[in-house]
Coordinates of C-alpha atoms (C1' of nucleotides) in Angstrom, one line a residue:
Chain A
X1 CA -50.6 116.5 -40.2
X2 CA -51.2 119.9 -39.1
X3 CA -51.4 121.2 -42.7
X4 CA -54.5 122.1 -44.5
X5 CA -53.1 121.4 -47.9
X6 CA -54.6 118.0 -48.3
X7 CA -58.1 119.3 -47.6
X8 CA -57.6 122.3 -49.8
X9 CA -56.8 120.6 -53.1
X10 CA -60.0 121.2 -55.0
X11 CA -59.3 124.9 -55.3
X12 CA -56.7 126.1 -57.6
X13 CA -54.3 128.8 -56.4
X14 CA -54.6 132.2 -58.0
X15 CA -51.0 132.3 -58.4
X16 CA -47.7 130.9 -57.3
X17 CA -45.3 133.5 -55.8
X18 CA -41.6 133.3 -55.6
X19 CA -40.2 135.0 -52.5
X20 CA -36.5 135.6 -52.3
X21 CA -34.6 135.4 -49.0
X22 CA -35.2 138.4 -46.9
X23 CA -38.0 139.5 -48.8
X24 CA -41.5 140.2 -47.5
X25 CA -44.6 138.3 -48.8
X26 CA -46.7 141.0 -47.1
X27 CA -46.4 143.7 -44.5
X28 CA -48.5 144.5 -41.4
X29 CA -51.4 146.7 -42.3
X30 CA -51.4 145.6 -46.0
X31 CA -54.8 144.8 -47.1
X32 CA -55.6 141.1 -46.3
X33 CA -56.2 139.7 -49.8
X34 CA -55.9 136.0 -49.1
X35 CA -54.2 133.1 -47.7
X36 CA -51.0 131.3 -48.5
X37 CA -49.6 127.8 -48.5
X38 CA -46.0 127.2 -48.5
X39 CA -44.6 125.0 -51.3
X40 CA -41.0 125.5 -50.7
X41 CA -38.8 127.1 -48.1
X42 CA -40.2 128.8 -45.1
X43 CA -42.2 131.8 -44.3
X44 CA -41.9 133.6 -40.9
X45 CA -44.8 135.6 -39.4
X46 CA -43.5 138.4 -37.2
X47 CA -44.4 141.7 -35.7
X48 CA -42.3 144.7 -34.5
X49 CA -43.0 145.9 -31.1
X50 CA -43.2 149.6 -30.0
X51 CA -39.9 149.3 -28.3
X52 CA -38.1 147.9 -31.4
X53 CA -38.2 144.4 -30.4
X54 CA -39.6 141.6 -32.6
X55 CA -42.1 138.9 -32.0
X56 CA -42.1 135.7 -34.1
X57 CA -45.6 134.1 -34.2
X58 CA -45.1 131.3 -36.4
X59 CA -42.6 129.5 -38.9
X60 CA -44.8 128.2 -41.8
X61 CA -43.1 125.3 -43.2
X62 CA -43.9 123.1 -46.3
X63 CA -47.7 122.8 -47.0
X64 CA -48.6 124.8 -44.0
X65 CA -51.0 127.7 -44.6
X66 CA -50.4 131.3 -43.3
X67 CA -52.5 134.2 -42.8
X68 CA -55.5 132.1 -42.2
X69 CA -56.6 134.2 -39.3
X70 CA -56.7 137.2 -41.7
X71 CA -59.7 135.6 -43.5
X72 CA -62.0 137.7 -41.4
X73 CA -59.9 140.8 -41.1
X74 CA -59.4 143.6 -43.6
X75 CA -55.6 143.9 -43.2
X76 CA -52.8 141.7 -42.2
X77 CA -51.7 141.9 -38.6
X78 CA -48.1 141.0 -39.0
X79 CA -45.3 140.8 -41.6
X80 CA -44.5 137.7 -43.5
X81 CA -40.8 137.2 -44.4
X82 CA -38.9 134.5 -46.3
X83 CA -35.7 133.5 -44.5
X84 CA -34.8 131.3 -47.5
X85 CA -35.8 131.5 -51.1
X86 CA -39.4 130.3 -50.9
X87 CA -42.4 129.5 -53.1
X88 CA -45.9 130.1 -52.0
X89 CA -49.2 129.5 -53.5
X90 CA -51.8 132.4 -53.0
X91 CA -55.6 131.9 -52.6
X92 CA -57.8 134.9 -52.7
X93 CA -60.1 135.4 -49.7
X94 CA -63.3 135.3 -51.8
X95 CA -62.5 132.0 -53.3
X96 CA -61.4 130.5 -50.1
X97 CA -64.6 131.7 -48.2
X98 CA -66.6 130.4 -51.0
X99 CA -64.7 127.0 -51.0
X100 CA -65.2 126.7 -47.3
X101 CA -68.9 127.5 -47.4
X102 CA -69.3 124.7 -50.1
X103 CA -67.0 122.1 -48.5
X104 CA -67.9 121.2 -45.1
X105 CA -65.0 118.8 -44.7
X106 CA -62.6 121.5 -45.6
X107 CA -64.3 123.8 -43.1
X108 CA -64.0 121.3 -40.3
X109 CA -60.2 120.8 -41.2
X110 CA -59.7 124.5 -41.1
X111 CA -61.3 124.6 -37.8
X112 CA -58.9 121.9 -36.5
X113 CA -55.9 123.9 -38.0
X114 CA -57.1 127.0 -36.2
X115 CA -57.6 125.3 -33.0
X116 CA -54.2 123.9 -33.2
X117 CA -52.8 127.4 -33.7
X118 CA -54.6 128.5 -30.7
X119 CA -53.0 125.8 -28.6
X120 CA -49.5 126.6 -30.0
X121 CA -50.0 130.4 -29.2
X122 CA -51.1 129.5 -25.7
X123 CA -48.1 127.4 -25.3
X124 CA -45.8 130.3 -26.2
X125 CA -47.8 132.7 -24.0
X126 CA -47.2 130.1 -21.1
X127 CA -43.6 129.9 -21.8
X128 CA -43.3 133.6 -21.8
X129 CA -44.7 133.6 -18.2
X130 CA -41.8 131.7 -17.0
X131 CA -39.5 134.3 -15.6
X132 CA -36.1 132.5 -15.6
X133 CA -34.4 132.4 -18.9
X134 CA -32.8 129.2 -18.3
X135 CA -36.0 127.6 -17.2
X136 CA -37.9 129.0 -20.1
X137 CA -35.4 127.6 -22.6
X138 CA -35.4 124.3 -20.9
X139 CA -39.2 124.1 -20.9
X140 CA -39.2 125.0 -24.6
X141 CA -36.7 122.4 -25.5
X142 CA -38.7 119.8 -23.5
X143 CA -41.8 120.8 -25.4
X144 CA -40.3 120.9 -28.8
X145 CA -38.0 117.9 -28.7
X146 CA -38.9 114.4 -29.9
X147 CA -39.1 111.4 -27.7
X148 CA -35.4 110.9 -27.9
X149 CA -34.9 114.4 -26.5
X150 CA -33.7 115.7 -29.8
X151 CA -34.6 119.3 -30.8
X152 CA -33.8 120.2 -34.3
X153 CA -33.9 123.8 -35.4
X154 CA -34.4 125.0 -38.8
X155 CA -33.9 128.6 -37.8
X156 CA -31.0 130.4 -36.1
X157 CA -30.2 130.9 -32.4
X158 CA -31.2 134.5 -32.8
X159 CA -34.6 133.5 -33.9
X160 CA -34.9 131.1 -31.0
X161 CA -34.0 133.9 -28.7
X162 CA -36.8 136.0 -30.1
X163 CA -39.3 133.2 -29.9
X164 CA -38.4 132.9 -26.2
X165 CA -38.6 136.5 -25.5
X166 CA -35.0 137.1 -24.5
X167 CA -31.9 138.6 -26.2
X168 CA -29.6 136.4 -28.1
X169 CA -26.8 137.1 -25.7
X170 CA -28.8 135.7 -22.9
X171 CA -29.8 132.6 -25.0
X172 CA -26.1 131.9 -25.6
X173 CA -25.3 132.2 -21.8
X174 CA -28.0 130.0 -20.7
X175 CA -27.3 127.5 -23.6
X176 CA -23.6 127.2 -22.5
X177 CA -24.8 127.0 -18.7
X178 CA -27.2 124.1 -19.6
X179 CA -24.4 122.5 -21.6
X180 CA -21.9 122.9 -18.7
X181 CA -24.4 121.2 -16.3
X182 CA -24.8 118.4 -18.7
X183 CA -28.6 119.0 -19.2
X184 CA -28.1 119.4 -22.9
X185 CA -25.6 118.6 -25.7
X186 CA -25.2 120.7 -28.7
X187 CA -24.5 119.5 -32.2
X188 CA -24.6 121.0 -35.8
X189 CA -28.1 122.1 -35.9
X190 CA -29.7 120.2 -33.1
X191 CA -29.9 120.3 -29.3
X192 CA -30.1 117.0 -27.4
X193 CA -31.7 116.9 -24.0
X194 CA -30.0 114.5 -21.5
X195 CA -32.6 112.7 -19.6
Chain B
X1 CA -70.4 140.3 -31.9
X2 CA -67.5 138.0 -31.0
X3 CA -69.9 135.5 -29.7
X4 CA -70.8 132.2 -31.2
X5 CA -74.1 131.9 -29.3
X6 CA -76.3 133.4 -32.0
X7 CA -75.1 130.8 -34.5
X8 CA -75.3 128.1 -32.1
X9 CA -78.8 128.2 -31.2
X10 CA -80.3 125.1 -33.1
X11 CA -78.4 122.8 -30.7
X12 CA -79.6 122.4 -27.2
X13 CA -77.0 122.3 -24.3
X14 CA -76.7 119.0 -22.7
X15 CA -77.0 120.8 -19.4
X16 CA -76.6 124.0 -17.5
X17 CA -74.1 124.2 -14.9
X18 CA -73.7 126.5 -11.8
X19 CA -70.2 127.3 -10.9
X20 CA -69.6 129.0 -7.6
X21 CA -67.1 131.6 -7.2
X22 CA -63.5 130.2 -7.0
X23 CA -64.7 126.8 -8.3
X24 CA -63.2 125.1 -11.3
X25 CA -65.5 124.2 -14.2
X26 CA -62.6 121.8 -15.3
X27 CA -58.9 121.4 -14.8
X28 CA -56.1 121.0 -17.0
X29 CA -55.6 117.5 -18.1
X30 CA -59.2 116.6 -17.6
X31 CA -60.6 114.7 -20.5
X32 CA -62.0 117.3 -23.0
X33 CA -65.8 116.4 -23.2
X34 CA -67.2 119.5 -24.7
X35 CA -67.4 123.3 -25.0
X36 CA -69.2 125.8 -22.8
X37 CA -71.1 129.0 -23.3
X38 CA -71.3 131.6 -20.4
X39 CA -74.7 132.4 -19.5
X40 CA -73.9 134.4 -16.6
X41 CA -70.8 135.5 -14.8
X42 CA -67.4 135.1 -16.1
X43 CA -65.0 132.1 -16.6
X44 CA -61.4 132.5 -16.6
X45 CA -59.0 130.3 -18.6
X46 CA -55.6 130.0 -17.1
X47 CA -52.6 127.8 -16.6
X48 CA -49.9 127.4 -14.1
X49 CA -46.3 127.4 -15.2
X50 CA -43.5 125.3 -13.9
X51 CA -42.1 128.1 -11.8
X52 CA -45.3 128.7 -9.9
X53 CA -46.6 131.6 -12.0
X54 CA -49.9 131.7 -13.7
X55 CA -50.9 132.7 -17.2
X56 CA -54.3 134.0 -18.0
X57 CA -55.6 133.1 -21.6
X58 CA -59.0 134.5 -21.7
X59 CA -61.8 135.8 -19.7
X60 CA -65.1 134.5 -21.2
X61 CA -67.9 136.7 -20.7
X62 CA -71.6 136.5 -21.4
X63 CA -72.5 134.5 -24.5
X64 CA -68.9 133.7 -25.1
X65 CA -67.7 130.1 -25.7
X66 CA -64.9 128.6 -24.1
X67 CA -62.7 125.5 -24.6
X68 CA -63.5 125.7 -28.4
X69 CA -59.9 124.8 -29.1
X70 CA -60.4 121.6 -27.1
X71 CA -62.8 120.2 -29.7
X72 CA -60.0 118.5 -31.4
X73 CA -58.0 117.5 -28.4
X74 CA -58.4 114.7 -25.9
X75 CA -58.0 116.8 -22.8
X76 CA -58.2 120.4 -21.7
X77 CA -55.0 122.3 -21.8
X78 CA -55.9 124.7 -19.1
X79 CA -58.0 125.3 -16.0
X80 CA -61.3 127.1 -16.1
X81 CA -62.2 129.0 -13.0
X82 CA -65.2 131.2 -12.0
X83 CA -64.3 134.4 -10.5
X84 CA -67.9 135.0 -9.5
X85 CA -70.8 132.9 -9.3
X86 CA -71.5 131.8 -12.9
X87 CA -73.8 129.9 -15.1
X88 CA -72.6 128.0 -18.1
X89 CA -74.2 125.8 -20.8
X90 CA -72.5 122.6 -21.6
X91 CA -72.5 121.1 -25.2
X92 CA -70.9 117.7 -25.6
X93 CA -68.1 117.4 -28.2
X94 CA -69.9 114.8 -30.4
X95 CA -73.0 116.9 -30.7
X96 CA -71.0 120.2 -31.5
X97 CA -68.9 118.3 -34.2
X98 CA -72.0 116.8 -35.7
X99 CA -73.9 120.2 -35.6
X100 CA -70.8 121.9 -37.3
X101 CA -70.7 119.2 -40.0
X102 CA -74.3 119.8 -40.8
X103 CA -74.5 123.6 -40.4
X104 CA -72.0 125.2 -42.7
X105 CA -73.0 128.7 -41.4
X106 CA -72.2 127.8 -37.9
X107 CA -68.8 126.3 -39.0
X108 CA -67.9 129.4 -40.7
X109 CA -68.9 131.4 -37.7
X110 CA -66.9 129.2 -35.7
X111 CA -63.9 129.7 -38.0
X112 CA -64.4 133.5 -37.4
X113 CA -64.4 133.0 -33.6
X114 CA -61.3 131.0 -33.6
X115 CA -59.5 133.5 -36.0
X116 CA -60.3 136.3 -33.6
X117 CA -58.9 134.2 -30.6
X118 CA -55.7 133.7 -32.7
X119 CA -55.4 137.5 -33.2
X120 CA -56.0 138.2 -29.6
X121 CA -53.4 135.6 -28.5
X122 CA -50.9 137.2 -30.9
X123 CA -51.6 140.6 -29.5
X124 CA -50.9 139.3 -26.0
X125 CA -47.7 137.7 -27.3
X126 CA -46.7 140.9 -28.9
X127 CA -47.4 142.7 -25.7
X128 CA -45.1 140.2 -23.7
X129 CA -42.3 141.1 -26.1
X130 CA -42.2 144.7 -24.8
X131 CA -39.6 144.7 -22.1
X132 CA -40.5 147.7 -20.1
X133 CA -43.3 147.1 -17.6
X134 CA -44.4 150.7 -18.1
X135 CA -44.5 150.7 -21.8
X136 CA -46.2 147.2 -21.7
X137 CA -48.9 148.5 -19.5
X138 CA -49.3 151.6 -21.6
X139 CA -49.7 149.8 -24.9
X140 CA -52.1 147.3 -23.3
X141 CA -54.3 150.3 -22.1
X142 CA -54.1 151.9 -25.5
X143 CA -55.2 148.7 -27.1
X144 CA -58.0 147.9 -24.7
X145 CA -59.5 151.3 -24.1
X146 CA -62.4 152.6 -26.1
X147 CA -62.1 155.7 -28.3
X148 CA -62.5 158.0 -25.4
X149 CA -59.6 156.3 -23.8
X150 CA -61.4 154.6 -21.0
X151 CA -60.4 151.2 -20.0
X152 CA -63.0 149.4 -17.8
X153 CA -61.8 146.3 -16.0
X154 CA -64.1 143.7 -14.8
X155 CA -61.2 141.9 -13.0
X156 CA -58.7 142.8 -10.3
X157 CA -55.3 144.6 -10.7
X158 CA -53.7 141.3 -9.7
X159 CA -55.3 139.7 -12.8
X160 CA -54.2 142.5 -15.0
X161 CA -50.6 142.1 -13.7
X162 CA -50.8 138.4 -14.5
X163 CA -52.1 139.1 -18.0
X164 CA -49.3 141.5 -18.6
X165 CA -46.7 139.2 -17.2
X166 CA -45.6 141.2 -14.4
X167 CA -46.0 141.0 -10.6
X168 CA -48.7 143.0 -9.0
X169 CA -46.2 145.0 -7.2
X170 CA -44.7 146.2 -10.4
X171 CA -48.1 146.9 -11.8
X172 CA -48.9 149.2 -9.0
X173 CA -45.8 151.0 -9.3
X174 CA -46.0 151.7 -13.0
X175 CA -49.7 152.6 -12.5
X176 CA -48.8 155.3 -10.0
X177 CA -45.9 156.4 -12.1
X178 CA -48.2 156.8 -15.0
X179 CA -50.6 158.6 -12.9
X180 CA -48.0 160.9 -11.5
X181 CA -46.8 161.7 -15.1
X182 CA -50.5 162.4 -15.9
X183 CA -50.6 159.8 -18.7
X184 CA -53.6 158.1 -17.0
X185 CA -56.2 158.8 -14.3
X186 CA -57.7 156.1 -12.2
X187 CA -61.3 155.8 -11.0
X188 CA -63.2 153.1 -9.4
X189 CA -62.8 150.3 -11.8
X190 CA -61.7 152.2 -14.8
X191 CA -58.5 153.8 -16.1
X192 CA -58.6 156.7 -18.3
X193 CA -55.9 157.5 -20.9
X194 CA -55.1 161.3 -21.1
X195 CA -54.5 162.0 -24.9
Chain C
dC1 C1' -11.6 141.3 -50.1
dG2 C1' -14.8 143.8 -47.5
dA3 C1' -19.6 144.1 -45.7
dG4 C1' -22.8 141.9 -43.1
dT5 C1' -24.4 138.7 -40.0
dC6 C1' -24.2 134.9 -36.6
dG7 C1' -22.2 133.0 -32.7
dT8 C1' -19.8 133.9 -28.4
dT9 C1' -18.0 135.9 -24.2
dG10 C1' -17.0 140.0 -20.9
dA11 C1' -18.2 144.0 -17.9
dA12 C1' -21.6 147.2 -16.0
dC13 C1' -26.0 148.8 -15.3
dG14 C1' -30.7 149.1 -14.4
dG15 C1' -35.2 147.7 -13.7
dA16 C1' -38.1 144.1 -12.2
dA17 C1' -38.6 140.4 -8.8
dT18 C1' -38.6 139.3 -4.1
dC19 C1' -39.5 139.9 0.6
dA20 C1' -41.7 142.6 3.8
dA21 C1' -45.0 145.5 6.1
dT22 C1' -49.4 148.2 6.3
dC23 C1' -54.1 149.4 5.5
dG24 C1' -58.9 148.5 3.9
dT25 C1' -62.6 145.5 3.0
dC26 C1' -65.3 141.8 2.7
dG27 C1' -67.2 137.6 4.4
dT28 C1' -67.8 134.3 8.0
dG29 C1' -68.5 132.0 12.0
dG30 C1' -68.6 131.8 17.0
Chain D
dC1 C1' -72.2 141.8 16.4
dC2 C1' -67.6 141.9 16.5
dA3 C1' -63.2 139.5 15.9
dC4 C1' -60.8 137.1 12.8
dG5 C1' -58.7 135.6 8.6
dA6 C1' -58.1 136.2 3.8
dC7 C1' -57.0 138.7 0.3
dG8 C1' -56.5 143.1 -2.6
dA9 C1' -54.1 147.4 -2.9
dT10 C1' -50.1 149.9 -1.9
dT11 C1' -45.3 151.3 -0.9
dG12 C1' -40.4 150.5 0.9
dA13 C1' -35.7 148.1 0.6
dT14 C1' -32.9 144.9 -1.4
dT15 C1' -31.3 141.5 -4.4
dC16 C1' -30.5 139.5 -8.7
dC17 C1' -30.8 138.5 -13.3
dG18 C1' -31.3 139.9 -18.0
dT19 C1' -30.4 143.8 -20.9
dT20 C1' -27.1 146.7 -22.9
dC21 C1' -22.9 147.9 -24.8
dA22 C1' -18.6 146.3 -26.5
dA23 C1' -15.4 143.4 -28.7
dC24 C1' -13.9 139.4 -31.6
dG25 C1' -13.7 135.3 -34.5
dA26 C1' -15.9 132.6 -38.1
dC27 C1' -18.5 132.4 -42.2
dT28 C1' -21.0 133.7 -46.2
dC29 C1' -22.0 136.3 -50.2
dG30 C1' -21.5 139.5 -53.7

DNA sequence: CGAGTCGTTGAACGGAATCAATCGTCGTGG
DNA sequence: CCACGACGATTGATTCCGTTCAACGACTCG
């Protein structure tokens, strides 16, 4: 639903790229040559901060686009890394811009995708303004879980910690705290909110 | 340059609204009825977190649009408050969407504005991942200052503290620390980086 | 099998939040 | 017009929570 793929099908990808686990699709400050759509696997957008920490902006999943924001920028502003072996389609910038300028429906869809991105980023920013680690995690889980209170995570706890702006040690601690207080239950790769 | 105003001039605003200092143009969870462009003054987009803190997403200045991201959403996701007496133009959602669907150039410009927003938000998120308050402030100043190292702030120190995700007390402390260490100089409403 | 990484817990430290108090300024209303 | 209140700017003292450093078991992958 939040994918642009369906509105993007009149244009052919320039190429299809295999990215092995751990490899970078592109790096921060590389020339921004185009956008990508994930066909298989998952690409993570991240940046390294001056003090050696990491920020994760986005996990691009199946059919989701990435680097859209770089359409109007000369270089990429973050790294794109594959956590698992992944396949992505590449669309060069000129073709995309031309395509958008000819297909108003796609442009509108693109606007929608970008607007959603903005809301997602604002949400992350809001979360970061919650000082308490426990509360920050709890609010995140509440936001990200489905109506049954189930939160599935594709990624690792370490990544979750990064997303939440805390160390993984702190995350483990607040997780077991919340579990002890019967606020959550943990299973294989899901967390269940007790409401 | 980052304003949509110039590409938005074929459409007439539904109305022009005066917002007095301290008043809210709209509140979080109000029905999203349209977008606004600042004609005079400054509108701040903000949200309150669960623990009583505040997040500032954006300061919309002259000719900048606000609430664009709400075009595809049923309600506003944040508050919009005027810090000074301000005047804004209002464009209802349907007209804007219709206008965009008829004017490909405006759509593309809109995409550009949204892309810039995303990059700004990512920057803020990156800043939030810097743990040390001093370093966080320093990086912010480096990013936001001009090539002479001058950072002008329209707003107050308190708002700056909120933007940086720290208390105003902490901000004052690191400010005077940086000043003592001759990293910055402070004047009326500017901060000058010594490089 | 060993290297590497994730998940987990413990102990100690440090830095930012919190609480508190003061000063200056600005606007307002009696 | 001046007193008063509100709020921004500033600094001090104390507390507390998250980081940091460290160690260990489990698991995977080459």
